Amino acid sequence: MNSIGTLMGTIEIAAGDPMRITIRDPAYSRPIRCWVPASLIDQVYEYQGGRVEITGPVEYAADGKPESIQVQSIESMDDDLPTPGDVRNILVDE
């Protein structure tokens, strides 16, 4: 079964096989294969190891878990995290 979807997680590139690219989504216990067009390879390497949001057609297994995604866009999510300064004293009574 295929449908357009978005996966969030960390990009991983296999040692010894630079074209074996996966995303490790914390919601699933296994890496998900990414099929990346040449036009997005530079972004993959730029965001390697960082949190990303990947969108494209997702192929699902019979159990409903994603098996692969044909990457159409990649967005960094690292900038979305608050800094320690942003959350310091957030629960302190005024």
PDB file of C-alpha atoms in Angstrom:
ATOM      1  CA  MET A   1       0.000   0.000   0.000  1.00  0.00           C
ATOM      2  CA  ASN A   2       1.356   3.465  -0.923  1.00  0.00           C
ATOM      3  CA  SER A   3       0.293   6.951   0.072  1.00  0.00           C
ATOM      4  CA  ILE A   4       1.876  10.373   0.496  1.00  0.00           C
ATOM      5  CA  GLY A   5       3.178  10.769   4.013  1.00  0.00           C
ATOM      6  CA  THR A   6       5.713  12.406   6.265  1.00  0.00           C
ATOM      7  CA  LEU A   7       8.241  10.645   8.450  1.00  0.00           C
ATOM      8  CA  MET A   8      10.243  12.314  11.198  1.00  0.00           C
ATOM      9  CA  GLY A   9      13.500  11.032  12.557  1.00  0.00           C
ATOM     10  CA  THR A  10      17.247  10.930  12.034  1.00  0.00           C
ATOM     11  CA  ILE A  11      18.936  10.392   8.669  1.00  0.00           C
ATOM     12  CA  GLU A  12      21.484   7.575   8.633  1.00  0.00           C
ATOM     13  CA  ILE A  13      23.911   6.752   5.829  1.00  0.00           C
ATOM     14  CA  ALA A  14      25.354   3.233   5.849  1.00  0.00           C
ATOM     15  CA  ALA A  15      29.112   2.944   6.238  1.00  0.00           C
ATOM     16  CA  GLY A  16      30.546   1.442   3.083  1.00  0.00           C
ATOM     17  CA  ASP A  17      27.426   2.168   1.026  1.00  0.00           C
ATOM     18  CA  PRO A  18      26.820   5.907   0.670  1.00  0.00           C
ATOM     19  CA  MET A  19      23.666   5.273  -1.345  1.00  0.00           C
ATOM     20  CA  ARG A  20      22.017   3.228   1.453  1.00  0.00           C
ATOM     21  CA  ILE A  21      20.092   5.982   3.192  1.00  0.00           C
ATOM     22  CA  THR A  22      17.558   5.382   5.934  1.00  0.00           C
ATOM     23  CA  ILE A  23      15.559   7.407   8.404  1.00  0.00           C
ATOM     24  CA  ARG A  24      15.169   6.160  11.940  1.00  0.00           C
ATOM     25  CA  ASP A  25      11.748   7.264  13.139  1.00  0.00           C
ATOM     26  CA  PRO A  26      11.373   6.896  16.936  1.00  0.00           C
ATOM     27  CA  ALA A  27       7.798   5.639  16.429  1.00  0.00           C
ATOM     28  CA  TYR A  28       9.104   2.485  14.693  1.00  0.00           C
ATOM     29  CA  SER A  29      11.685  -0.054  15.802  1.00  0.00           C
ATOM     30  CA  ARG A  30      13.499  -0.323  12.481  1.00  0.00           C
ATOM     31  CA  PRO A  31      15.149   1.969   9.942  1.00  0.00           C
ATOM     32  CA  ILE A  32      13.045   2.977   6.935  1.00  0.00           C
ATOM     33  CA  ARG A  33      14.676   2.932   3.485  1.00  0.00           C
ATOM     34  CA  CYS A  34      14.809   6.296   1.686  1.00  0.00           C
ATOM     35  CA  TRP A  35      14.900   6.545  -2.101  1.00  0.00           C
ATOM     36  CA  VAL A  36      16.516   9.936  -2.676  1.00  0.00           C
ATOM     37  CA  PRO A  37      16.639  11.744  -6.034  1.00  0.00           C
ATOM     38  CA  ALA A  38      20.002  13.177  -7.088  1.00  0.00           C
ATOM     39  CA  SER A  39      18.655  16.705  -6.603  1.00  0.00           C
ATOM     40  CA  LEU A  40      18.327  16.111  -2.825  1.00  0.00           C
ATOM     41  CA  ILE A  41      21.558  14.192  -2.097  1.00  0.00           C
ATOM     42  CA  ASP A  42      23.376  17.322  -0.882  1.00  0.00           C
ATOM     43  CA  GLN A  43      20.596  17.973   1.651  1.00  0.00           C
ATOM     44  CA  VAL A  44      20.818  14.376   2.888  1.00  0.00           C
ATOM     45  CA  TYR A  45      24.516  14.777   3.637  1.00  0.00           C
ATOM     46  CA  GLU A  46      23.948  18.222   5.176  1.00  0.00           C
ATOM     47  CA  TYR A  47      21.278  16.890   7.557  1.00  0.00           C
ATOM     48  CA  GLN A  48      22.938  13.514   8.309  1.00  0.00           C
ATOM     49  CA  GLY A  49      22.623  12.728  12.011  1.00  0.00           C
ATOM     50  CA  GLY A  50      20.152  15.541  12.577  1.00  0.00           C
ATOM     51  CA  ARG A  51      16.404  15.482  13.078  1.00  0.00           C
ATOM     52  CA  VAL A  52      14.481  15.826   9.825  1.00  0.00           C
ATOM     53  CA  GLU A  53      11.014  15.654   8.352  1.00  0.00           C
ATOM     54  CA  ILE A  54      10.849  13.718   5.055  1.00  0.00           C
ATOM     55  CA  THR A  55       7.793  13.834   2.788  1.00  0.00           C
ATOM     56  CA  GLY A  56       6.904  11.677  -0.217  1.00  0.00           C
ATOM     57  CA  PRO A  57       5.127   8.485  -1.262  1.00  0.00           C
ATOM     58  CA  VAL A  58       5.459   5.940   1.555  1.00  0.00           C
ATOM     59  CA  GLU A  59       5.282   2.185   1.021  1.00  0.00           C
ATOM     60  CA  TYR A  60       3.705   0.389   3.965  1.00  0.00           C
ATOM     61  CA  ALA A  61       3.997  -3.238   5.064  1.00  0.00           C
ATOM     62  CA  ALA A  62       0.946  -5.364   5.781  1.00  0.00           C
ATOM     63  CA  ASP A  63       1.242  -4.447   9.480  1.00  0.00           C
ATOM     64  CA  GLY A  64       0.852  -0.750   8.610  1.00  0.00           C
ATOM     65  CA  LYS A  65       4.440   0.214   9.364  1.00  0.00           C
ATOM     66  CA  PRO A  66       6.389   2.160   6.728  1.00  0.00           C
ATOM     67  CA  GLU A  67       9.011   0.209   4.795  1.00  0.00           C
ATOM     68  CA  SER A  68      10.324   2.901   2.430  1.00  0.00           C
ATOM     69  CA  ILE A  69       9.766   6.441   1.245  1.00  0.00           C
ATOM     70  CA  GLN A  70      10.462   8.113  -2.103  1.00  0.00           C
ATOM     71  CA  VAL A  71      11.833  11.411  -0.848  1.00  0.00           C
ATOM     72  CA  GLN A  72      10.277  14.527  -2.379  1.00  0.00           C
ATOM     73  CA  SER A  73      11.331  16.998   0.322  1.00  0.00           C
ATOM     74  CA  ILE A  74      13.576  17.144   3.379  1.00  0.00           C
ATOM     75  CA  GLU A  75      13.293  19.738   6.126  1.00  0.00           C
ATOM     76  CA  SER A  76      15.621  20.123   9.098  1.00  0.00           C
ATOM     77  CA  MET A  77      13.881  19.991  12.457  1.00  0.00           C
ATOM     78  CA  ASP A  78      16.949  20.831  14.539  1.00  0.00           C
ATOM     79  CA  ASP A  79      16.067  24.530  14.467  1.00  0.00           C
ATOM     80  CA  ASP A  80      12.627  23.736  15.889  1.00  0.00           C
ATOM     81  CA  LEU A  81      14.016  22.625  19.243  1.00  0.00           C
ATOM     82  CA  PRO A  82      14.078  25.192  22.019  1.00  0.00           C
ATOM     83  CA  THR A  83      17.428  26.214  23.428  1.00  0.00           C
ATOM     84  CA  PRO A  84      18.163  25.869  27.151  1.00  0.00           C
ATOM     85  CA  GLY A  85      17.713  29.643  27.416  1.00  0.00           C
ATOM     86  CA  ASP A  86      14.237  29.357  25.898  1.00  0.00           C
ATOM     87  CA  VAL A  87      13.033  26.987  28.615  1.00  0.00           C
ATOM     88  CA  ARG A  88      15.019  28.256  31.583  1.00  0.00           C
ATOM     89  CA  ASN A  89      12.699  29.352  34.382  1.00  0.00           C
ATOM     90  CA  ILE A  90       9.621  28.324  32.407  1.00  0.00           C
ATOM     91  CA  LEU A  91       8.026  26.734  35.479  1.00  0.00           C
ATOM     92  CA  VAL A  92       9.213  29.288  38.015  1.00  0.00           C
ATOM     93  CA  ASP A  93       6.413  31.160  39.785  1.00  0.00           C
ATOM     94  CA  GLU A  94       6.484  34.879  39.124  1.00  0.00           C
TER      95      GLU A  94
END
